[in-house]
Short mmCIF file of C-alpha atoms in Angstrom, two decimals:
data_model
loop_
_atom_site.label_atom_id
_atom_site.label_comp_id
_atom_site.label_asym_id
_atom_site.label_seq_id
_atom_site.Cartn_x
_atom_site.Cartn_y
_atom_site.Cartn_z
CA MET Q 1 -17.82 -74.62 -10.68
CA GLY Q 2 -21.25 -76.03 -9.95
CA SER Q 3 -23.76 -77.98 -12.01
CA ARG Q 4 -25.29 -74.92 -13.66
CA PRO Q 5 -24.64 -74.34 -17.37
CA ARG Q 6 -21.40 -72.60 -18.22
CA LEU Q 7 -21.28 -69.23 -19.95
CA LEU Q 8 -18.28 -67.57 -21.60
CA LEU Q 9 -18.38 -63.77 -21.90
CA HIS Q 10 -15.86 -61.91 -24.08
CA CYS Q 11 -15.24 -58.27 -23.15
CA GLN Q 12 -12.87 -55.69 -24.64
CA HIS Q 13 -12.36 -52.17 -23.29
CA SER Q 14 -10.02 -50.07 -25.39
CA LEU Q 15 -10.27 -46.45 -24.20
CA GLY Q 16 -11.92 -46.22 -20.79
CA LEU Q 17 -13.50 -48.58 -18.29
CA GLY Q 18 -17.12 -48.46 -19.43
CA HIS Q 19 -17.25 -51.73 -21.33
CA LEU Q 20 -15.43 -53.58 -18.55
CA VAL Q 21 -17.62 -52.20 -15.75
CA ARG Q 22 -20.79 -53.03 -17.65
CA ALA Q 23 -19.51 -56.53 -18.48
CA LEU Q 24 -18.68 -57.17 -14.82
CA SER Q 25 -22.12 -55.97 -13.74
CA LEU Q 26 -23.69 -58.17 -16.42
CA ALA Q 27 -21.58 -61.14 -15.30
CA SER Q 28 -22.75 -60.65 -11.73
CA GLY Q 29 -26.37 -60.97 -12.88
CA LEU Q 30 -25.62 -63.89 -15.19
CA SER Q 31 -23.91 -65.73 -12.34
CA GLU Q 32 -27.31 -66.20 -10.69
CA ARG Q 33 -28.10 -68.76 -13.42
CA PHE Q 34 -24.73 -69.67 -15.01
CA ASP Q 35 -21.15 -70.47 -14.10
CA VAL Q 36 -19.55 -67.44 -15.74
CA SER Q 37 -16.04 -66.95 -17.14
CA ILE Q 38 -15.01 -63.58 -18.60
CA LEU Q 39 -12.39 -63.24 -21.31
CA CYS Q 40 -11.07 -59.74 -20.60
CA GLY Q 41 -9.08 -58.02 -23.34
CA GLY Q 42 -8.04 -54.74 -21.66
CA GLU Q 43 -6.20 -53.50 -18.59
CA VAL Q 44 -7.91 -54.26 -15.26
CA PRO Q 45 -7.06 -51.68 -12.56
CA ASP Q 46 -6.95 -52.83 -8.93
CA THR Q 47 -9.78 -50.43 -8.08
CA VAL Q 48 -12.27 -52.36 -10.25
CA SER Q 49 -14.43 -54.67 -8.13
CA ARG Q 50 -14.63 -58.20 -9.46
CA PRO Q 51 -17.90 -60.08 -8.89
CA ALA Q 52 -17.70 -63.02 -6.51
CA GLY Q 53 -17.87 -66.44 -8.13
CA VAL Q 54 -17.00 -65.16 -11.62
CA GLU Q 55 -13.79 -66.37 -13.28
CA LEU Q 56 -11.74 -63.60 -14.93
CA ILE Q 57 -9.38 -64.70 -17.71
CA GLU Q 58 -7.06 -61.83 -18.63
CA LEU Q 59 -5.96 -61.77 -22.26
CA PRO Q 60 -2.90 -59.82 -23.47
CA ALA Q 61 -4.22 -56.26 -23.26
CA LEU Q 62 -4.90 -54.28 -26.43
CA GLY Q 63 -6.27 -50.76 -26.72
CA GLY Q 64 -6.80 -47.65 -28.83
CA ILE Q 65 -9.74 -46.31 -30.85
CA ARG Q 66 -8.18 -44.97 -34.05
CA GLY Q 67 -5.76 -46.90 -36.22
CA PRO Q 68 -4.48 -50.37 -35.35
CA LEU Q 69 -4.85 -51.58 -31.78
CA VAL Q 70 -1.74 -51.15 -29.67
CA SER Q 71 -0.41 -53.59 -27.12
CA ARG Q 72 -0.74 -52.55 -23.49
CA THR Q 73 1.10 -55.63 -22.27
CA PRO Q 74 4.80 -54.84 -21.68
CA GLY Q 75 7.10 -56.83 -23.93
CA VAL Q 76 4.34 -58.13 -26.21
CA ASP Q 77 4.00 -56.55 -29.67
CA PRO Q 78 0.51 -56.21 -31.20
CA ALA Q 79 0.88 -59.04 -33.73
CA HIS Q 80 2.02 -61.46 -31.01
CA ALA Q 81 -0.77 -60.24 -28.71
CA HIS Q 82 -3.40 -60.96 -31.38
CA ALA Q 83 -2.02 -64.46 -31.95
CA LEU Q 84 -1.85 -65.23 -28.22
CA ARG Q 85 -5.37 -63.93 -27.67
CA ARG Q 86 -6.87 -66.08 -30.41
CA GLU Q 87 -5.18 -69.15 -28.94
CA LEU Q 88 -6.33 -68.34 -25.40
CA VAL Q 89 -9.91 -67.58 -26.52
CA LEU Q 90 -10.28 -70.86 -28.38
CA SER Q 91 -8.60 -72.80 -25.56
CA ALA Q 92 -11.04 -71.29 -23.05
CA LEU Q 93 -13.95 -72.40 -25.23
CA SER Q 94 -12.55 -75.92 -25.65
CA GLU Q 95 -11.74 -76.38 -21.96
CA ARG Q 96 -14.95 -74.93 -20.50
CA ARG Q 97 -17.43 -76.17 -23.15
CA PRO Q 98 -19.98 -73.44 -22.35
CA ALA Q 99 -23.68 -73.72 -23.10
CA ALA Q 100 -23.68 -70.03 -24.07
CA VAL Q 101 -21.10 -67.62 -25.49
CA VAL Q 102 -21.70 -63.87 -25.26
CA VAL Q 103 -19.49 -61.36 -27.06
CA GLU Q 104 -19.58 -57.71 -26.10
CA LEU Q 105 -20.41 -55.35 -29.03
CA PHE Q 106 -19.24 -57.50 -31.96
CA PRO Q 107 -20.23 -57.39 -34.82
CA PHE Q 108 -21.71 -53.91 -34.22
CA GLY Q 109 -18.19 -52.84 -33.26
CA ARG Q 110 -14.82 -54.48 -32.50
CA LYS Q 111 -14.05 -55.17 -36.18
CA LYS Q 112 -10.35 -55.07 -35.27
CA LEU Q 113 -10.87 -58.18 -33.13
CA ALA Q 114 -12.65 -60.20 -35.81
CA GLY Q 115 -9.59 -62.46 -35.98
CA GLU Q 116 -10.41 -63.89 -32.57
CA LEU Q 117 -14.16 -63.29 -32.34
CA VAL Q 118 -15.28 -64.88 -35.60
CA PRO Q 119 -13.42 -68.15 -34.84
CA LEU Q 120 -14.83 -68.06 -31.29
CA LEU Q 121 -18.42 -67.70 -32.50
CA GLU Q 122 -17.99 -70.24 -35.30
CA ALA Q 123 -16.53 -72.81 -32.91
CA ALA Q 124 -19.23 -72.07 -30.33
CA ARG Q 125 -21.99 -72.63 -32.87
CA GLY Q 126 -20.27 -75.80 -34.02
CA SER Q 127 -20.34 -77.10 -30.46
CA GLY Q 128 -24.05 -76.35 -30.10
CA ALA Q 129 -23.67 -73.35 -27.76
CA VAL Q 130 -26.07 -70.43 -27.82
CA THR Q 131 -24.32 -67.31 -29.17
CA ALA Q 132 -25.34 -63.75 -28.35
CA CYS Q 133 -24.09 -60.19 -28.55
CA SER Q 134 -24.21 -57.84 -25.56
CA VAL Q 135 -24.47 -54.24 -26.77
CA ARG Q 136 -24.92 -50.93 -25.00
CA ASP Q 137 -27.75 -48.46 -25.59
CA LEU Q 138 -26.16 -46.44 -28.42
CA LEU Q 139 -23.72 -47.19 -31.21
CA VAL Q 140 -21.30 -44.63 -32.65
CA SER Q 141 -22.12 -42.89 -35.92
CA ARG Q 142 -20.46 -44.07 -39.14
CA THR Q 143 -19.66 -42.09 -42.28
CA ASP Q 144 -19.24 -45.00 -44.70
CA GLY Q 145 -22.65 -44.91 -46.34
CA GLY Q 146 -24.04 -47.78 -44.28
CA ARG Q 147 -21.41 -50.37 -45.26
CA HIS Q 148 -20.42 -51.08 -41.66
CA ASP Q 149 -24.01 -51.61 -40.52
CA ASP Q 150 -24.76 -53.83 -43.50
CA ARG Q 151 -21.70 -55.99 -42.84
CA ALA Q 152 -22.57 -56.18 -39.15
CA SER Q 153 -26.13 -57.29 -39.93
CA ARG Q 154 -24.95 -60.07 -42.22
CA THR Q 155 -22.38 -61.26 -39.67
CA ALA Q 156 -24.95 -61.22 -36.87
CA ASN Q 157 -27.40 -63.21 -38.98
CA ASP Q 158 -24.70 -65.81 -39.66
CA LEU Q 159 -23.21 -66.15 -36.17
CA LEU Q 160 -25.69 -65.06 -33.49
CA ASP Q 161 -28.82 -66.44 -31.86
CA ALA Q 162 -29.74 -63.21 -30.06
CA VAL Q 163 -28.79 -59.56 -29.63
CA LEU Q 164 -29.12 -58.20 -26.08
CA VAL Q 165 -29.42 -54.40 -26.11
CA HIS Q 166 -28.83 -53.08 -22.61
CA ALA Q 167 -31.22 -50.14 -22.75
CA ASP Q 168 -34.74 -49.03 -21.92
CA PRO Q 169 -36.64 -48.17 -25.14
CA LEU Q 170 -37.81 -45.00 -23.37
CA LEU Q 171 -34.29 -43.66 -23.87
CA ALA Q 172 -32.80 -45.64 -26.75
CA ARG Q 173 -33.49 -48.47 -29.20
CA LEU Q 174 -31.01 -50.31 -31.40
CA GLU Q 175 -32.60 -48.98 -34.59
CA ASP Q 176 -31.88 -45.41 -33.44
CA THR Q 177 -28.19 -45.89 -34.28
CA PHE Q 178 -28.14 -49.05 -36.43
CA ARG Q 179 -29.58 -48.84 -39.94
CA PRO Q 180 -28.42 -51.67 -42.23
CA ARG Q 181 -29.72 -52.35 -45.71
CA THR Q 182 -29.72 -56.08 -44.95
CA ALA Q 183 -32.45 -56.70 -42.39
CA LEU Q 184 -31.33 -58.01 -39.01
CA ALA Q 185 -32.97 -61.45 -38.72
CA VAL Q 186 -31.58 -62.22 -35.27
CA PRO Q 187 -34.05 -61.62 -32.40
CA VAL Q 188 -33.28 -58.32 -30.62
CA HIS Q 189 -34.09 -58.01 -26.90
CA HIS Q 190 -34.05 -54.64 -25.14
CA THR Q 191 -33.16 -55.88 -21.67
CA GLY Q 192 -33.19 -52.66 -19.68
CA PHE Q 193 -30.00 -50.97 -18.49
CA VAL Q 194 -27.26 -52.96 -16.77
CA VAL Q 195 -26.27 -51.11 -13.61
CA ARG Q 196 -23.91 -51.59 -10.74
CA PRO Q 197 -25.56 -52.70 -7.49
CA ARG Q 198 -26.60 -49.79 -5.28
CA ARG Q 199 -25.11 -50.04 -1.81
CA ARG Q 200 -25.13 -46.43 -0.70
CA THR Q 201 -27.81 -44.01 0.44
CA ARG Q 202 -27.63 -40.24 0.50
CA GLN Q 203 -25.37 -38.95 3.24
CA VAL Q 204 -26.79 -36.23 5.46
CA ARG Q 205 -24.21 -33.64 6.58
CA ALA Q 206 -24.49 -30.77 9.01
CA ASP Q 207 -22.18 -28.69 6.80
CA SER Q 208 -24.38 -26.96 4.22
CA ARG Q 209 -21.62 -26.06 1.74
CA PRO Q 210 -22.34 -27.37 -1.76
CA ARG Q 211 -20.14 -30.29 -2.79
CA VAL Q 212 -19.28 -30.62 -6.46
CA LEU Q 213 -18.13 -34.04 -7.63
CA VAL Q 214 -16.23 -34.03 -10.92
CA SER Q 215 -15.49 -37.47 -12.40
CA ALA Q 216 -13.66 -38.39 -15.59
CA GLY Q 217 -14.51 -42.07 -16.00
CA GLY Q 218 -11.39 -44.11 -16.69
CA GLY Q 219 -9.54 -40.83 -17.13
CA ARG Q 220 -7.70 -41.49 -20.38
CA VAL Q 221 -9.55 -38.62 -22.09
CA GLY Q 222 -10.55 -36.69 -18.96
CA GLY Q 223 -7.68 -34.22 -18.62
CA ALA Q 224 -9.48 -31.23 -20.14
CA LEU Q 225 -12.50 -31.65 -17.86
CA LEU Q 226 -10.37 -31.98 -14.74
CA ARG Q 227 -8.25 -28.94 -15.59
CA ALA Q 228 -11.33 -26.82 -16.29
CA ALA Q 229 -12.91 -27.98 -13.02
CA ALA Q 230 -9.80 -26.99 -11.05
CA GLN Q 231 -9.92 -23.55 -12.67
CA ALA Q 232 -13.67 -23.27 -12.04
CA HIS Q 233 -13.19 -24.06 -8.34
CA ARG Q 234 -11.09 -20.90 -7.91
CA LEU Q 235 -14.02 -18.85 -9.30
CA LEU Q 236 -16.66 -20.39 -7.02
CA GLU Q 237 -17.24 -19.21 -3.46
CA GLY Q 238 -18.30 -21.45 -0.60
CA VAL Q 239 -18.04 -24.65 -2.63
CA GLU Q 240 -16.04 -27.82 -2.05
CA THR Q 241 -14.90 -29.63 -5.18
CA THR Q 242 -13.68 -33.21 -5.47
CA LEU Q 243 -11.95 -34.34 -8.66
CA VAL Q 244 -11.89 -38.09 -9.36
CA ALA Q 245 -9.27 -38.50 -12.06
CA GLY Q 246 -9.58 -42.16 -13.03
CA PRO Q 247 -6.88 -44.85 -13.18
CA PHE Q 248 -5.97 -44.23 -16.84
CA LEU Q 249 -5.32 -40.47 -16.60
CA ALA Q 250 -1.75 -39.88 -17.79
CA GLU Q 251 0.63 -39.42 -14.86
CA GLU Q 252 1.88 -36.07 -16.17
CA GLU Q 253 -1.70 -34.77 -16.34
CA TRP Q 254 -2.37 -35.96 -12.79
CA ARG Q 255 0.75 -34.20 -11.51
CA SER Q 256 -0.21 -30.99 -13.31
CA LEU Q 257 -3.46 -30.58 -11.37
CA PRO Q 258 -3.19 -27.83 -8.72
CA ARG Q 259 -2.45 -28.88 -5.14
CA PRO Q 260 -2.96 -27.93 -2.42
CA VAL Q 261 -5.92 -25.60 -2.97
CA PRO Q 262 -8.43 -24.83 -0.18
CA GLY Q 263 -11.66 -26.73 -0.73
CA LEU Q 264 -10.30 -28.71 -3.71
CA HIS Q 265 -9.80 -32.44 -3.15
CA LEU Q 266 -8.02 -34.75 -5.60
CA ARG Q 267 -8.73 -38.47 -5.85
CA ARG Q 268 -6.63 -40.56 -8.19
CA SER Q 269 -9.29 -43.26 -8.45
CA VAL Q 270 -12.20 -44.68 -6.48
CA ARG Q 271 -13.55 -48.19 -6.19
CA GLU Q 272 -17.21 -47.15 -6.20
CA LEU Q 273 -18.44 -43.88 -7.73
CA GLY Q 274 -21.80 -44.32 -5.99
CA ALA Q 275 -20.21 -43.72 -2.60
CA GLU Q 276 -18.78 -40.41 -3.83
CA LEU Q 277 -22.10 -39.38 -5.36
CA ALA Q 278 -23.83 -40.07 -2.05
CA ALA Q 279 -21.77 -37.32 -0.44
CA ALA Q 280 -22.15 -34.81 -3.29
CA THR Q 281 -24.59 -31.99 -3.98
CA VAL Q 282 -24.14 -31.94 -7.76
CA SER Q 283 -22.27 -34.01 -10.32
CA VAL Q 284 -20.12 -32.92 -13.27
CA SER Q 285 -18.91 -35.72 -15.52
CA GLN Q 286 -18.53 -37.12 -18.96
CA CYS Q 287 -21.50 -39.18 -20.17
CA GLY Q 288 -20.34 -42.75 -20.47
CA TYR Q 289 -22.95 -45.46 -20.01
CA ASN Q 290 -22.04 -46.42 -16.43
CA THR Q 291 -21.37 -42.91 -15.14
CA ALA Q 292 -24.66 -41.61 -16.55
CA LEU Q 293 -26.60 -44.41 -14.87
CA ASP Q 294 -24.76 -43.94 -11.56
CA VAL Q 295 -25.65 -40.24 -11.63
CA LEU Q 296 -29.30 -40.87 -12.56
CA GLN Q 297 -29.66 -43.40 -9.74
CA ALA Q 298 -28.17 -40.91 -7.28
CA GLY Q 299 -30.83 -38.35 -8.26
CA LEU Q 300 -28.33 -35.47 -8.30
CA PRO Q 301 -28.45 -32.35 -10.44
CA ALA Q 302 -26.00 -33.33 -13.16
CA LEU Q 303 -23.98 -31.58 -15.84
CA PHE Q 304 -22.65 -33.83 -18.58
CA VAL Q 305 -19.63 -32.78 -20.64
CA PRO Q 306 -19.54 -35.66 -23.13
CA PHE Q 307 -16.37 -37.00 -24.71
CA VAL Q 308 -16.52 -36.41 -28.46
CA ALA Q 309 -14.07 -37.51 -31.17
CA PRO Q 310 -14.34 -38.52 -34.84
CA GLU Q 311 -16.81 -41.42 -35.00
CA GLU Q 312 -17.13 -41.26 -31.19
CA ASP Q 313 -20.44 -39.50 -30.55
CA GLU Q 314 -22.39 -41.94 -28.36
CA GLN Q 315 -21.74 -39.87 -25.21
CA ALA Q 316 -23.04 -36.74 -26.92
CA ARG Q 317 -26.16 -38.59 -28.10
CA ARG Q 318 -26.81 -39.98 -24.63
CA ALA Q 319 -26.32 -36.59 -22.97
CA ALA Q 320 -28.63 -34.88 -25.47
CA ALA Q 321 -31.36 -37.50 -24.89
CA LEU Q 322 -31.16 -37.02 -21.12
CA ALA Q 323 -31.26 -33.24 -21.48
CA ARG Q 324 -34.36 -33.46 -23.73
CA LEU Q 325 -36.07 -35.45 -20.98
CA GLY Q 326 -35.14 -32.83 -18.36
CA ALA Q 327 -32.94 -35.27 -16.43
CA ALA Q 328 -29.65 -33.38 -16.79
CA ARG Q 329 -27.87 -30.37 -18.24
CA VAL Q 330 -25.25 -30.56 -20.99
CA LEU Q 331 -22.17 -28.49 -21.82
CA ASP Q 332 -20.66 -28.79 -25.29
CA PRO Q 333 -17.02 -29.89 -24.75
CA ALA Q 334 -15.95 -27.40 -27.42
CA SER Q 335 -17.04 -24.61 -25.02
CA LEU Q 336 -15.30 -26.08 -21.97
CA ASP Q 337 -13.05 -23.81 -19.94
CA GLY Q 338 -12.81 -22.74 -16.30
CA PRO Q 339 -15.07 -19.63 -16.38
CA ARG Q 340 -17.75 -21.33 -18.48
CA LEU Q 341 -17.75 -24.38 -16.22
CA ALA Q 342 -18.00 -22.17 -13.12
CA ASP Q 343 -21.10 -20.49 -14.62
CA GLU Q 344 -22.62 -23.89 -15.44
CA ILE Q 345 -22.02 -25.14 -11.89
CA ARG Q 346 -23.79 -22.08 -10.45
CA ARG Q 347 -26.80 -22.87 -12.67
CA LEU Q 348 -26.57 -26.52 -11.72
CA LEU Q 349 -26.93 -25.72 -8.02
CA ASP Q 350 -30.43 -24.38 -8.80
CA PHE Q 351 -31.35 -27.14 -11.27
CA ARG Q 352 -33.92 -29.77 -10.31
CA PRO Q 353 -33.69 -32.85 -12.54
CA ARG Q 354 -36.80 -34.64 -13.72
CA PRO Q 355 -36.84 -38.22 -12.35
CA LEU Q 356 -36.88 -40.95 -15.00
CA GLU Q 357 -38.52 -44.32 -14.47
CA LEU Q 358 -36.03 -46.44 -16.40
CA ASP Q 359 -35.78 -50.22 -16.51
CA LEU Q 360 -32.53 -50.98 -14.66
CA ASP Q 361 -32.94 -54.76 -14.50
CA GLY Q 362 -30.90 -55.53 -17.59
CA ALA Q 363 -28.52 -58.05 -16.02
CA ALA Q 364 -31.28 -60.25 -14.58
CA THR Q 365 -33.36 -59.99 -17.75
CA SER Q 366 -30.36 -60.99 -19.87
CA ALA Q 367 -29.78 -64.01 -17.64
CA ARG Q 368 -33.41 -65.11 -18.04
CA ILE Q 369 -33.29 -64.72 -21.82
CA LEU Q 370 -30.05 -66.69 -22.16
CA GLU Q 371 -31.22 -69.41 -19.79
CA GLY Q 372 -34.37 -69.80 -21.89
CA LEU Q 373 -32.34 -70.07 -25.09
CA VAL Q 374 -30.02 -72.66 -23.56
CA ARG Q 375 -32.97 -74.69 -22.26
CA GLU Q 376 -34.64 -74.54 -25.67
CA ARG Q 377 -31.40 -75.58 -27.40
CA SER Q 378 -30.94 -78.59 -25.12
CA SER Q 379 -34.55 -79.81 -25.32
CA PRO Q 380 -35.20 -83.27 -26.89
CA ARG Q 381 -37.19 -81.60 -29.69
CA ALA Q 382 -34.22 -79.39 -30.60
CA GLU Q 383 -31.88 -82.39 -30.53
CA ARG Q 384 -34.17 -84.32 -32.90
CA ALA Q 385 -34.32 -81.36 -35.25
CA ALA Q 386 -30.51 -81.10 -35.29
CA VAL Q 387 -30.19 -84.79 -36.16
CA CYS Q 388 -32.72 -84.46 -38.99
CA ALA Q 389 -30.89 -81.44 -40.37
#
C-alpha cells in the first residue's frame, strides 16, 4: 500500500452479482485517490474481474433475500458465519486503520447484517474515520407503514457522515423510494451512475442476420427468462440467439436448456457483458442496475423483463422509468412465455431507443467527495474542534 489514505468498503451481494459488480467498479474509481480494501460478504465467481491494486477480503459467504440469511460457505453454519464475519470485519478495521469506511446499502437495507455493520461503523467513528453509505439508484418498496425508513433515517443520522446515491437525478433520486418520518440529516450526494469501464466498440459484421443477446445477470433467478428465450428462438426465423445464463443459475436449470439447436448459442457465464453486447443487434435481459447501464451504454434496442418478488420491485421501477423516457421496452414477467417473447423480439428489431444523457461518472465523483471529507476531517481546525468537544 502507498501513502494515500486507506479506505475500507463493505459489500454484500445476496441474490445476484449486481451489488458486487457495482462495488468493484466503485472501488476501481476510489483507488485513484485511496488505498482500497473490500470486505466481500458473498460468493465471488472466477468470471468476475477484480480491479488492479484493490485488496479483496472474502468473508464467510451469506445469501438469501427472504427469511434468515443462509451460509454459502461449505461446513460453516449461519450462526458461526455471522460470528466469524463480525470478528474479521473489526479486525480489518483495526489492522488497516482506514481514513474512510463505506458500507454498501446499510442502513437503507442489509438489516440482517446489523450485527457486523453497526459495530463496524461505531468503531470507525470512534477512530475518527469518515463513514458513508453507498446506495444504488432505487430502494425496494416496504409495506410496514414507514417503520423501516424511519429506523434507517435515525441510524444514518447516528452513524454516517454522508450518503452517496449512485444515480443521475434525471432518472432517480433517493427521495423517490425513501420516505422516513424522521428527516435525514446526513448530507446526500447524487454522484451519477457507477458503471463498468467501456473497452469495446460496436462490431461490424458482414452477416446481416439479427443477433439477439439474452442475459440473466447472476442467473439465480434467470431460469424462466432463459427457458422462454429458448422457446422464442424456435419461433423466430433468420435470427441468431445467444443465452448468457450467469454463474449462479442452478445446474439442473442449465442442463435443461435445449442443445444443440441451430442458431441458438449457450454461454454459461461471461467475464464482460459489454463484449457480448458489442456483437448483438438487440438485448433482452432483466433490469438490474449494472445490466441496465451496460445496455444503455451499448445503445441497443432493449427489452427488459424485470425480476419481481415480494418487496423486490426495484428492477420493475427502473425498467418502467426507462420505458417512460423512450430508452427501452418492457415486458411484464407475469406475461413471459416463448410466444409472447418472440412477438416482443420482433417488435424490438424495429424499435429505436431514445438516447439518454446520463451522468455516468459516479465512481470518480464519489472518490472526490470522500477525499474532501477525509481532508476536512484531518484539518487542524477539525482537530481543535474535536479536542474542545
